PDB file of C-alpha atoms and ligand atoms in Angstrom:
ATOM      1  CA  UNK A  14      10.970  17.593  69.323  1.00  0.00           C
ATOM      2  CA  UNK A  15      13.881  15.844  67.126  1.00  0.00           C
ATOM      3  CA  UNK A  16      16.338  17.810  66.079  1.00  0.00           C
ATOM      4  CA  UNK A  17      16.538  16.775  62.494  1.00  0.00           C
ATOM      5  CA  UNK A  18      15.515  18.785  59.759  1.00  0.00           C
ATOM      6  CA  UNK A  19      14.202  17.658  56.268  1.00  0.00           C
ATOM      7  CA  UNK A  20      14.100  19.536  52.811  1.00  0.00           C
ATOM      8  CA  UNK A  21      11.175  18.528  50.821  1.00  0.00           C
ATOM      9  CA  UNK A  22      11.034  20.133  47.834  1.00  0.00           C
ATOM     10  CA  UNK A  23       7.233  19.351  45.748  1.00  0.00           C
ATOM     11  CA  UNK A  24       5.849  19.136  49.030  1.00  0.00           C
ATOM     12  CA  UNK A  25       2.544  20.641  47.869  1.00  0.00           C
ATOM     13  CA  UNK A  26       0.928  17.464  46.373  1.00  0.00           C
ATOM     14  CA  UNK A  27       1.658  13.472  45.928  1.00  0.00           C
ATOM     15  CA  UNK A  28       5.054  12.169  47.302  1.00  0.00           C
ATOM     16  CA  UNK A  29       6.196  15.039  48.254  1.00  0.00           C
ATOM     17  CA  UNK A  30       3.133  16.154  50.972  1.00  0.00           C
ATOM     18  CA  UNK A  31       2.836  12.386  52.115  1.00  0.00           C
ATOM     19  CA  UNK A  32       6.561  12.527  52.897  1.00  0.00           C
ATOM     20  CA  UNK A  33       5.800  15.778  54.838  1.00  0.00           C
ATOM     21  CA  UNK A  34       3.192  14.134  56.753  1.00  0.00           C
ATOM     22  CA  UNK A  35       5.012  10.431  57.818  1.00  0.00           C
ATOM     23  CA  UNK A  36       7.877  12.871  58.735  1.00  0.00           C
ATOM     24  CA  UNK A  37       5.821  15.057  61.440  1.00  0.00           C
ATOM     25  CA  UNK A  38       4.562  12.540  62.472  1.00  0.00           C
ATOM     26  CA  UNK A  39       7.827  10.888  63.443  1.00  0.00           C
ATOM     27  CA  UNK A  40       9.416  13.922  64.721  1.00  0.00           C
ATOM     28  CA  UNK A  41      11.620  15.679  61.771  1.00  0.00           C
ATOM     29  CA  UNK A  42      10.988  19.382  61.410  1.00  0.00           C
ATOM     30  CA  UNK A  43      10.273  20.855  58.144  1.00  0.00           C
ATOM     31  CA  UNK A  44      11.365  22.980  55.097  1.00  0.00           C
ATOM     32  CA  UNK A  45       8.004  22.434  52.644  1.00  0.00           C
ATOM     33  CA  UNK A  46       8.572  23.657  49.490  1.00  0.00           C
ATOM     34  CA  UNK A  47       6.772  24.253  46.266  1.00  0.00           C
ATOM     35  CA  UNK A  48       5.070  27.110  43.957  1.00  0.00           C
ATOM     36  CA  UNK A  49       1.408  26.708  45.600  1.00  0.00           C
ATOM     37  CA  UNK A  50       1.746  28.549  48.244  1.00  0.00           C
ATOM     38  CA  UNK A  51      -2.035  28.042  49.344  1.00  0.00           C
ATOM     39  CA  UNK A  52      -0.851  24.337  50.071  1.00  0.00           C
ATOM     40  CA  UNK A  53       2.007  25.070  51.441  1.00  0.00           C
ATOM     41  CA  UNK A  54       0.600  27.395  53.979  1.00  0.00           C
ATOM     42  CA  UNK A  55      -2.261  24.851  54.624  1.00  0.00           C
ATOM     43  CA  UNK A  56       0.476  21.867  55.143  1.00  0.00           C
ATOM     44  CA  UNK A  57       2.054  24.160  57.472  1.00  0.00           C
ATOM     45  CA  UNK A  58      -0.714  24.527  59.807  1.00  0.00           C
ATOM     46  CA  UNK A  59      -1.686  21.486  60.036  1.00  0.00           C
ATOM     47  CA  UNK A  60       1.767  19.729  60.727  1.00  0.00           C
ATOM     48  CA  UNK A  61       2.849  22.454  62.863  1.00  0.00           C
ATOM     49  CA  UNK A  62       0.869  20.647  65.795  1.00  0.00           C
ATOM     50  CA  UNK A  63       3.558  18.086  65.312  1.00  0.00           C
ATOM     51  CA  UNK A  64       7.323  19.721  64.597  1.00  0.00           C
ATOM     52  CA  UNK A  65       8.749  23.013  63.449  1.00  0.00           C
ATOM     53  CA  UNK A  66       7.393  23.716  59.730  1.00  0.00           C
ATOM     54  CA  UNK A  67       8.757  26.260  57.348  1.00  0.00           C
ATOM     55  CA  UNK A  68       7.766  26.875  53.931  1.00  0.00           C
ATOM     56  CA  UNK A  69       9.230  28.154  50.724  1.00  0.00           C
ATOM     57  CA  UNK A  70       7.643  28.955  47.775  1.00  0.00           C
ATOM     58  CA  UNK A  71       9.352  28.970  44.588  1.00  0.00           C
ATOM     59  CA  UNK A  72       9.633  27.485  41.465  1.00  0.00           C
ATOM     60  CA  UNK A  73      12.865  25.209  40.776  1.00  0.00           C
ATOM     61  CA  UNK A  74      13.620  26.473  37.555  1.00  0.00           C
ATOM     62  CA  UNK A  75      14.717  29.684  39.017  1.00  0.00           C
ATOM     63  CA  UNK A  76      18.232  29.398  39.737  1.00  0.00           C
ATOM     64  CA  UNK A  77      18.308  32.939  41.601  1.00  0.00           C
ATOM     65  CA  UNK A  78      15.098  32.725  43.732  1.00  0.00           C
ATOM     66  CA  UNK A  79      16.325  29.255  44.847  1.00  0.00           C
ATOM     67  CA  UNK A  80      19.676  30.500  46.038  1.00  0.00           C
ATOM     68  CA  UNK A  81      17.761  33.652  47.730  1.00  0.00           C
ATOM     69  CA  UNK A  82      15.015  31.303  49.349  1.00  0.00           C
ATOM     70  CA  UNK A  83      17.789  29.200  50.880  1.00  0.00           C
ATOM     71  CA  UNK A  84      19.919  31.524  51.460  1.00  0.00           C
ATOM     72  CA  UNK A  85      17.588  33.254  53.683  1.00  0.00           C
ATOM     73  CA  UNK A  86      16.081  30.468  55.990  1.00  0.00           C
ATOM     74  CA  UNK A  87      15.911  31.498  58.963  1.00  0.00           C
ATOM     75  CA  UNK A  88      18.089  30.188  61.651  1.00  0.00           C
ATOM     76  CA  UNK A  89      16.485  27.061  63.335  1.00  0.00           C
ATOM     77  CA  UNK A  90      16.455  25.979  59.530  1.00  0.00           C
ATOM     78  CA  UNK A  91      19.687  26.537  58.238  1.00  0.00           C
ATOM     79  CA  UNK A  92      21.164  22.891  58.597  1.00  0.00           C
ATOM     80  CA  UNK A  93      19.143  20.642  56.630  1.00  0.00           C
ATOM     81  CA  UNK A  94      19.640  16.857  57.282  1.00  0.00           C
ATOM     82  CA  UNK A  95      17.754  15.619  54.822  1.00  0.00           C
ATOM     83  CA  UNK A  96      17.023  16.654  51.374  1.00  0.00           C
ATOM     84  CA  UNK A  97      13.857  15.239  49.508  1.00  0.00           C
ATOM     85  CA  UNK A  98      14.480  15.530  45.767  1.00  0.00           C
ATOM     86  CA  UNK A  99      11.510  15.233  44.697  1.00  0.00           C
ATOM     87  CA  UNK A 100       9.843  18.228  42.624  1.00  0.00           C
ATOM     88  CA  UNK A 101       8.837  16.764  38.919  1.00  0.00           C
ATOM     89  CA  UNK A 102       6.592  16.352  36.610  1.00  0.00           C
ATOM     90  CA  UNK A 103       5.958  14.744  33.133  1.00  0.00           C
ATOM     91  CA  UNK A 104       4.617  17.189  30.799  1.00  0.00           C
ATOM     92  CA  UNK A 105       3.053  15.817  27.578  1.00  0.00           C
ATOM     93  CA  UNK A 106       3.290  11.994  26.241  1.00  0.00           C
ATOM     94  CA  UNK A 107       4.351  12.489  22.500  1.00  0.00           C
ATOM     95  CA  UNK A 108       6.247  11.091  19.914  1.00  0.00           C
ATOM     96  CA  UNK A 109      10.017  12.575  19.154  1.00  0.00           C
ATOM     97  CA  UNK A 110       8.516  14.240  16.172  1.00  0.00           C
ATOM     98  CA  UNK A 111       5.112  15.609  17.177  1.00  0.00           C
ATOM     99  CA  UNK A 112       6.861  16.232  20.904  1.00  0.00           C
ATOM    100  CA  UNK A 113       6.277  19.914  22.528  1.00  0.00           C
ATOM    101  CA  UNK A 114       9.480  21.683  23.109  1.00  0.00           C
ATOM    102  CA  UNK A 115       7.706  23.698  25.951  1.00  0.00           C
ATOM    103  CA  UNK A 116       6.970  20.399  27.459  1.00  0.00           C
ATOM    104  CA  UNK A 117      10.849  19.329  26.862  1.00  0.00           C
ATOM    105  CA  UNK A 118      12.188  22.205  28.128  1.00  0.00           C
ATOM    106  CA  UNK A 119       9.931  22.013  31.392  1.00  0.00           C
ATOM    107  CA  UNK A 120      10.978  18.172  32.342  1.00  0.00           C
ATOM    108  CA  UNK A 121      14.402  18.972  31.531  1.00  0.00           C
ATOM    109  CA  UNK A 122      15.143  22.211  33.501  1.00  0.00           C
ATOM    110  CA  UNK A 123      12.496  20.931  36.537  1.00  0.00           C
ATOM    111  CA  UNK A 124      13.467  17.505  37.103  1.00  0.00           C
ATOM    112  CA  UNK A 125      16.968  17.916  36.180  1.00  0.00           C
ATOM    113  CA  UNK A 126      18.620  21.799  36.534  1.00  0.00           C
ATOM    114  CA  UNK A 127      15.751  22.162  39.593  1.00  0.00           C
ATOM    115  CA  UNK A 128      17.593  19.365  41.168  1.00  0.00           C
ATOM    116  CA  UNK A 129      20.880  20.391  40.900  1.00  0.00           C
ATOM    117  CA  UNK A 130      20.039  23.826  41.294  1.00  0.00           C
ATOM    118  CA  UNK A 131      18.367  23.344  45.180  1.00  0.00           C
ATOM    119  CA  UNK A 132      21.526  20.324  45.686  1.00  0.00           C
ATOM    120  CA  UNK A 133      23.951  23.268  44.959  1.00  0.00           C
ATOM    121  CA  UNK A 134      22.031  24.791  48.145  1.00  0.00           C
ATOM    122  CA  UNK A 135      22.150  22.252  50.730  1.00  0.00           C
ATOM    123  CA  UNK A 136      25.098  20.165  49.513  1.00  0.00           C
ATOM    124  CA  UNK A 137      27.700  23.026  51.695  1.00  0.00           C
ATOM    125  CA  UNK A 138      26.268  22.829  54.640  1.00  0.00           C
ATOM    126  CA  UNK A 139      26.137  18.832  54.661  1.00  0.00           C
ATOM    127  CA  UNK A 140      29.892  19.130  53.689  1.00  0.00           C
ATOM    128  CA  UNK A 141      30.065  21.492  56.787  1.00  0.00           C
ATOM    129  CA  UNK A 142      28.384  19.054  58.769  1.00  0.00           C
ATOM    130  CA  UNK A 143      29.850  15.925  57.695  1.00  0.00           C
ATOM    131  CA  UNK A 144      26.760  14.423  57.703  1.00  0.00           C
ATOM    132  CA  UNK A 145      23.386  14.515  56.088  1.00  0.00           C
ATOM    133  CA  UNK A 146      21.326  12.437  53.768  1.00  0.00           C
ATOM    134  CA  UNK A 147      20.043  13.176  50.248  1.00  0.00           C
ATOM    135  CA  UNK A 148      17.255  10.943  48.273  1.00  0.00           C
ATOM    136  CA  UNK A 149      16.715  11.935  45.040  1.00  0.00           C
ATOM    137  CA  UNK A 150      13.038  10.723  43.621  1.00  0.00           C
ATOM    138  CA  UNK A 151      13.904   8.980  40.032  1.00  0.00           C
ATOM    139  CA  UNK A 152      11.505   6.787  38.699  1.00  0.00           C
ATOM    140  CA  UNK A 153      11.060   3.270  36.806  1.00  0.00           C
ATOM    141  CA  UNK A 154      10.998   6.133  33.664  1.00  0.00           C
ATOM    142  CA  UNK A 155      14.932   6.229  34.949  1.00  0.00           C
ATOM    143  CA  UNK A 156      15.724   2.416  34.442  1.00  0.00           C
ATOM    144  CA  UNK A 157      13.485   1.984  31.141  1.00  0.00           C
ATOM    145  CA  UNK A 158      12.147   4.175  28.376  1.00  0.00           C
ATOM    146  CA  UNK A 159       8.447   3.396  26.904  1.00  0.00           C
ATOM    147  CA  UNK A 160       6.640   4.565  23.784  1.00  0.00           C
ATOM    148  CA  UNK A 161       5.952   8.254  24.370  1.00  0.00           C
ATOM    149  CA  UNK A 162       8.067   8.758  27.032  1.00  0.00           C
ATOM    150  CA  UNK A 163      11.333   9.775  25.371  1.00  0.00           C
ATOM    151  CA  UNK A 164      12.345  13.078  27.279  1.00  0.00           C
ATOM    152  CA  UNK A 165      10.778  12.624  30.312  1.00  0.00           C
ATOM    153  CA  UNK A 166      12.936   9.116  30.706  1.00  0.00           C
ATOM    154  CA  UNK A 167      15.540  11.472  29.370  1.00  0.00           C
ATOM    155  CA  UNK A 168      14.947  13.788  32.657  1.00  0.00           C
ATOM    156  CA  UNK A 169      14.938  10.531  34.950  1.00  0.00           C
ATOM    157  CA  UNK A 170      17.618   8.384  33.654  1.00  0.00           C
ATOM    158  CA  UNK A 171      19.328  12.046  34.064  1.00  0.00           C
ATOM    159  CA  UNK A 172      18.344  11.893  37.174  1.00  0.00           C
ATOM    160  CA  UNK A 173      19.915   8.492  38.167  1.00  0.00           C
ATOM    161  CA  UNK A 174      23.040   9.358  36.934  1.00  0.00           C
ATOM    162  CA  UNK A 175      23.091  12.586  38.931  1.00  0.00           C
ATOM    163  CA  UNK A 176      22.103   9.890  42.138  1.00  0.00           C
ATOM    164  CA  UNK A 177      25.387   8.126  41.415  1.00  0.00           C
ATOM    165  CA  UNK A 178      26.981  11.119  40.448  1.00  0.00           C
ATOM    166  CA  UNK A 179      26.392  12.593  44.099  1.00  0.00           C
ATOM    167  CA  UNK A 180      27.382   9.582  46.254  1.00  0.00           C
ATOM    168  CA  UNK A 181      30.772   9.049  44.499  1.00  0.00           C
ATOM    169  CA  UNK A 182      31.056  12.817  44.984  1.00  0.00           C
ATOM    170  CA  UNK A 183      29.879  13.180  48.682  1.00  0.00           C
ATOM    171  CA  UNK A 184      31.661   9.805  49.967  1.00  0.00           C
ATOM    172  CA  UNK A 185      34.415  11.560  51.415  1.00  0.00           C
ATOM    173  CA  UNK A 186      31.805  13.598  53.762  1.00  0.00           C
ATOM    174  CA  UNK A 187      29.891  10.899  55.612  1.00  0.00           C
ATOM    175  CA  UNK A 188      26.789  12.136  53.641  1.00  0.00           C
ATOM    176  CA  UNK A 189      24.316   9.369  52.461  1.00  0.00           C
ATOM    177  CA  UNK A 190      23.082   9.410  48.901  1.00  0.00           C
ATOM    178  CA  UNK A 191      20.241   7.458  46.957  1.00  0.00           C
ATOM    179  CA  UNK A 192      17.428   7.128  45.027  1.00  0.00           C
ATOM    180  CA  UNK A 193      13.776   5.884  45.238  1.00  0.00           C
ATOM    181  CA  UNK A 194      11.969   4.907  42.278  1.00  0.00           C
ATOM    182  CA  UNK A 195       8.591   4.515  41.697  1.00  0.00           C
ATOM    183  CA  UNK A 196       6.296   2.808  38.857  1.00  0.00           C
ATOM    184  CA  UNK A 197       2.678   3.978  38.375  1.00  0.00           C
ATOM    185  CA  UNK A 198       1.613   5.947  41.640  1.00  0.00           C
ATOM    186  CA  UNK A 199      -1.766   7.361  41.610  1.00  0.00           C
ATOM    187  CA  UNK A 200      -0.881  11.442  41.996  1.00  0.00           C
ATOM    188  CA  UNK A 201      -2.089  14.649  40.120  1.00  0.00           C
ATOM    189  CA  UNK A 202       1.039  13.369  38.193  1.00  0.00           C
ATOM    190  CA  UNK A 203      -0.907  12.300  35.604  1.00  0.00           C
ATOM    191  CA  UNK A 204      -2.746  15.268  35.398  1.00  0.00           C
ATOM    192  CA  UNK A 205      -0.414  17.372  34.968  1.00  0.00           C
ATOM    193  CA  UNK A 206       1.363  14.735  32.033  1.00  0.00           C
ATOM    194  CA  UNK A 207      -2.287  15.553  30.384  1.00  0.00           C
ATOM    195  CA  UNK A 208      -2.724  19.144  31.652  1.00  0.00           C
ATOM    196  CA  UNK A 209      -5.755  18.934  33.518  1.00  0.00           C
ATOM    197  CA  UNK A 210      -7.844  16.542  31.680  1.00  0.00           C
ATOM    198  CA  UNK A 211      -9.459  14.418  34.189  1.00  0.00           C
ATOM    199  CA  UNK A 212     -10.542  11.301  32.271  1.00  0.00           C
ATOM    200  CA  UNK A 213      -7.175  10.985  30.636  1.00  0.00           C
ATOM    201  CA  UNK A 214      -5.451  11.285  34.140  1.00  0.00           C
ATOM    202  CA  UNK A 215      -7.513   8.899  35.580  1.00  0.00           C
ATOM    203  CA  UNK A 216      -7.497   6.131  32.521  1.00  0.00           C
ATOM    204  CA  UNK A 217      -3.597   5.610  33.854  1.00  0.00           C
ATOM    205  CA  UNK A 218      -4.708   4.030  36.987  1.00  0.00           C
ATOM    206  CA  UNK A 219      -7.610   2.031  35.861  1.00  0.00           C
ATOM    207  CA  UNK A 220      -8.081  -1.509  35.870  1.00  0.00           C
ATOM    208  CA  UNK A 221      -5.552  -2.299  38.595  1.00  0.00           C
ATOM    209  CA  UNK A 222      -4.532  -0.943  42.101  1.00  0.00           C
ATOM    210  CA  UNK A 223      -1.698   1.419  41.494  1.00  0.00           C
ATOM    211  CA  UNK A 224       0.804   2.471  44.199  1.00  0.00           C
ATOM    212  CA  UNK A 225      -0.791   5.721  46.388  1.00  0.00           C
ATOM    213  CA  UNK A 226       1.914   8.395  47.747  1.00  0.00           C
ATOM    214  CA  UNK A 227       1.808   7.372  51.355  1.00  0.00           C
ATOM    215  CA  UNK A 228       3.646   3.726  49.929  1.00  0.00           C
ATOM    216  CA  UNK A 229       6.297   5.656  48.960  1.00  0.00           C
ATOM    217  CA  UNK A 230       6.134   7.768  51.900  1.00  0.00           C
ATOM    218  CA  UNK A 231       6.404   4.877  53.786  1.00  0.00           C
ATOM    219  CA  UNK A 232       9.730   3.873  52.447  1.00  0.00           C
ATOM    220  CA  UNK A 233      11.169   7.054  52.304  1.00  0.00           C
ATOM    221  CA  UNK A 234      10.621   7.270  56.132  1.00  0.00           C
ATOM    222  CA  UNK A 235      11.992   3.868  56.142  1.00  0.00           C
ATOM    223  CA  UNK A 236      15.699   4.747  54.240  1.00  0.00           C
ATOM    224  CA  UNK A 237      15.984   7.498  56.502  1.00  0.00           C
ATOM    225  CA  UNK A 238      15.528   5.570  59.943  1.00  0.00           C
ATOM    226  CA  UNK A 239      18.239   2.770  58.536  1.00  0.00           C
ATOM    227  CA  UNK A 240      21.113   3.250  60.920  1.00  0.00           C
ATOM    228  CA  UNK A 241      23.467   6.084  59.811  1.00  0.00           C
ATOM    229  CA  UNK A 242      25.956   3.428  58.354  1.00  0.00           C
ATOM    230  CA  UNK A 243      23.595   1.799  55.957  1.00  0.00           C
ATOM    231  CA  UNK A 244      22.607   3.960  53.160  1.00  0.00           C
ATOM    232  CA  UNK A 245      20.171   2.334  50.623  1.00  0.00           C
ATOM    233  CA  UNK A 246      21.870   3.479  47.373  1.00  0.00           C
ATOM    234  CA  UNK A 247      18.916   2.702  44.587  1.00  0.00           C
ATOM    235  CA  UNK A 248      15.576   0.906  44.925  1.00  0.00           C
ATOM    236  CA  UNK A 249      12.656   0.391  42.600  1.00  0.00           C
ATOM    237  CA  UNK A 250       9.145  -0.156  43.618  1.00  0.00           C
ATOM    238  CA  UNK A 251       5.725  -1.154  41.608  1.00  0.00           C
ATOM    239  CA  UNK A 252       2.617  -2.104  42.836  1.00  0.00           C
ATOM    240  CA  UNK A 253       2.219  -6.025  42.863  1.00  0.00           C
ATOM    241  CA  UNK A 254       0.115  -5.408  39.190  1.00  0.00           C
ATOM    242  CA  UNK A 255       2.956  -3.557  37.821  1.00  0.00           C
ATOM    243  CA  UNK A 256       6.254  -5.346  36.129  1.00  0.00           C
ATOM    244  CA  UNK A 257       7.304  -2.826  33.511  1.00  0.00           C
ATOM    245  CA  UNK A 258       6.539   0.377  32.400  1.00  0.00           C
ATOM    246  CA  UNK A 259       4.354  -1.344  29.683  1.00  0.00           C
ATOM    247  CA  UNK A 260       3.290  -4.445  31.454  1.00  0.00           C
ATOM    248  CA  UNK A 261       0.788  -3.940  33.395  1.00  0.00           C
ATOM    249  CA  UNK A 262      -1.925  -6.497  34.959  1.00  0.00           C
ATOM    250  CA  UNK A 263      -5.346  -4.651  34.312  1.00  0.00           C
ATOM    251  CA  UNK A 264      -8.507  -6.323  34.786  1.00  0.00           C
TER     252      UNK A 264
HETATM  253  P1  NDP B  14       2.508  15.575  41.798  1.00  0.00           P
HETATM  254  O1  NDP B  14       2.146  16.246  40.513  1.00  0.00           O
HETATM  255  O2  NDP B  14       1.433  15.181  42.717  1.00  0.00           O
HETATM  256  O3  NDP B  14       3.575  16.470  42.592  1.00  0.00           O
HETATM  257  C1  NDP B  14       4.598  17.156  41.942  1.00  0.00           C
HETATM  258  C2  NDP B  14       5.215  18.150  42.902  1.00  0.00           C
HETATM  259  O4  NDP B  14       6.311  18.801  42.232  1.00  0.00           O
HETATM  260  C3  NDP B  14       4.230  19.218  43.351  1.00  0.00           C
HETATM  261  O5  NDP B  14       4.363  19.452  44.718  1.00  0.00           O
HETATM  262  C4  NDP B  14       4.665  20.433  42.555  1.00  0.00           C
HETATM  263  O6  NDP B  14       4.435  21.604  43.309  1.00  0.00           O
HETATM  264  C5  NDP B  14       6.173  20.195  42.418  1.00  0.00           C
HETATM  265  N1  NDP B  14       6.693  20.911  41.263  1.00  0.00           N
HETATM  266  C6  NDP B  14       6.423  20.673  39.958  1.00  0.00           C
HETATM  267  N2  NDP B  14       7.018  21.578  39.181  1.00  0.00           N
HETATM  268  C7  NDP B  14       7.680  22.422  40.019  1.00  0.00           C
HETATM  269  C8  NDP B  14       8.466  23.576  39.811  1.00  0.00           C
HETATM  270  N3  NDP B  14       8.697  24.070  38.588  1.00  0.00           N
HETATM  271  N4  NDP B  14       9.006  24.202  40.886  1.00  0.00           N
HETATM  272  C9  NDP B  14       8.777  23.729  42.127  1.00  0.00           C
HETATM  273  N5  NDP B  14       8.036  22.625  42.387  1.00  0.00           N
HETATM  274  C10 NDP B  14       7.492  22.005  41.342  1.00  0.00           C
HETATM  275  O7  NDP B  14       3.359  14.289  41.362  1.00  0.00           O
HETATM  276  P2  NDP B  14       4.107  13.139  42.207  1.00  0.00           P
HETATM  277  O8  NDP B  14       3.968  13.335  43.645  1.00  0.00           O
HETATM  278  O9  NDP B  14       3.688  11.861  41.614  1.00  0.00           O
HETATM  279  O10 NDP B  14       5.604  13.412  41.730  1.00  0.00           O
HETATM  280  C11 NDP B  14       6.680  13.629  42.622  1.00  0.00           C
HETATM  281  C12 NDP B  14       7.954  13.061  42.004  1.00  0.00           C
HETATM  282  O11 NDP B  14       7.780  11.648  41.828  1.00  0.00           O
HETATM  283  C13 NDP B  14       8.281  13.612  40.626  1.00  0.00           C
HETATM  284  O12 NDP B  14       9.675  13.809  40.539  1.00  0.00           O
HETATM  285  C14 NDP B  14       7.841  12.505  39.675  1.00  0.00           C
HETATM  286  O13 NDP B  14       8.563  12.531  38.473  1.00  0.00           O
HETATM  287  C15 NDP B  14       8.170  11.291  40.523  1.00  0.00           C
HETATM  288  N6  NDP B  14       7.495  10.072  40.158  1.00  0.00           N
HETATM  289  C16 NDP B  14       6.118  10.014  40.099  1.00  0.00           C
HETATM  290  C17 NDP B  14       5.497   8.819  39.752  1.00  0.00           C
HETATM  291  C18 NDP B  14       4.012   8.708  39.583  1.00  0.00           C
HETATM  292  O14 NDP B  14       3.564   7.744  38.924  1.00  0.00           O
HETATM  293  N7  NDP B  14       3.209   9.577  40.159  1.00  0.00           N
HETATM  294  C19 NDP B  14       6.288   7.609  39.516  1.00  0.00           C
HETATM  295  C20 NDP B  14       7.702   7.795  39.573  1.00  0.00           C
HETATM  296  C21 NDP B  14       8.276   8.970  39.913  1.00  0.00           C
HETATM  297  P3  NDP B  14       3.853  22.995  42.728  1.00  0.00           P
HETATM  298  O15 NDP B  14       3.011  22.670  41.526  1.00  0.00           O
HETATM  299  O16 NDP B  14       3.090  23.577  43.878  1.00  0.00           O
HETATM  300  O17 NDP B  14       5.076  23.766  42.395  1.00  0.00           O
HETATM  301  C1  8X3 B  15       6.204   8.098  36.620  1.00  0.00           C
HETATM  302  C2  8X3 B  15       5.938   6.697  36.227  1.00  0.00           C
HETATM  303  O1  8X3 B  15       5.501   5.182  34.211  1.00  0.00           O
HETATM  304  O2  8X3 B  15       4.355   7.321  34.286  1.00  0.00           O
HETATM  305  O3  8X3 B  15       7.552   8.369  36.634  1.00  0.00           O
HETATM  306  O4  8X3 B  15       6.690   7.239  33.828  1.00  0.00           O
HETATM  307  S1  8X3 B  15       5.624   6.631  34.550  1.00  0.00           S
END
């Protein structure tokens, strides 16, 4: 068994269980977290054949249950090596002035405070350590903003400052920082942008062949194996059908 441990937080669906998966099956033990906790207990017993899995369910918005989770993992999970930033969502697709401020005030305290919020966590003991790695999931919502998408590119570009943010702040500790980010990846994503209406969710992927959540899984496995001196800072990835967030090759 490796003796590496990995944070995942949104490990219940998409990027985040993929990433649980490609990591069990290459050795790193396991802190799944998420709100489902149906998922995450069915994760859990079917990658515990492969490494030591954990779970912790809670919702990243909660600034006092995250501490408390953390706080009280038990002891083969304390030092976490790598952190998987990757709980988020979009919630709505509006216009500035017929936008939701539910929806506004979800994106910005999940895929912004959440992050920070479960960093504030796990950045001490990489300190402690002198070592660790952290890879924040941004998005290509964090290098451009399209019609509609106003506050959740808010929320990303937010996120990709944080991603700099950390590694100037960290470089003193020998603790790798960066960010993946994905175009269009076929998810419940979308779903959730919609709130559960199918045919809407599935209209985003139509026409071409979007990216699926083991391709990103893929390369987050691969910035982790880089050898511990090369830390792969910021990289974007689309499917080959894909060259903006509004261009888009559909047949
Ligand atoms: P999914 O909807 O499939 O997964 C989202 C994950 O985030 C779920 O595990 C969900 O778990 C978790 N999550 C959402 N809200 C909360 C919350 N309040 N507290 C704790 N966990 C939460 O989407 P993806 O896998 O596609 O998204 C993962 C990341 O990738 C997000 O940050 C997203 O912005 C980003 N991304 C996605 C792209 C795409 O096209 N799909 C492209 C670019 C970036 P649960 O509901 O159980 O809490
Ligand atoms: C998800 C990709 O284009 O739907 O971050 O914003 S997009």
């Amino acid at each position: 068994m490796s003796n590496k441990t990995a944070l995942i937080t949104g490990a219940t669906s998409g990027i985040g269980a993929a990433t649980a998966r490609i990591f069990a099956t290459n050795n790193i033990n396991l802190v799944l977290c998420g709100r489902r906790q149906d998922r995450l207990e069915a994760l859990q017993k079917e990658l515990s054949e492969h490494v030591k899995v954990h779970t912790l369910s809670f919702d990243v918005r909660d600034k006092e249950i995250v501490q408390q989770s953390i706080n009280g993992l038990p002891i083969d999970f304390q030092q976490i090596d790598i952190l998987i930033n990757n709980a988020g969502n979009a919630h709505g697709l509006d216009t500035l002035q017929d936008g939701n401020t539910d929806d506004w005030d979800a994106m910005l305290d999940i895929n912004v405070k959440g992050l920070l919020y479960v960093s504030n966590m796990i950045i001490p003991k990489m300190i402690k350590a002198n070592s660790g790695h952290i890879i924040n999931i941004g998005s290509t919502a964090a290098k451009e903003v399209y019609p509609k998408g106003n506050v959740y590119c808010a929320s990303k570009h937010a996120v990709d400052a944080i991603n700099q943010g950390m590694r100037i702040d960290l470089n003193a500790y020998n603790i790798r920082v960066g960010a993946v980010h994905p175009g269009m990846v076929e998810t419940e994503f979308s779903k959730v942008r919609f709130k559960g209406d199918d045919d809407k969710a599935s209209k985003v992927y139509q026409g071409f062949k979007p990216l699926q959540a083991e391709d990103i899984a893929d390369i987050i496995h691969f910035v982790v194996t880089r050898p511990y001196h090369v830390n792969i800072a910021d990289l974007v990835v689309m499917s080959v059908d894909q060259a903006s967030s509004t261009v888009v090759n559909r047949n």
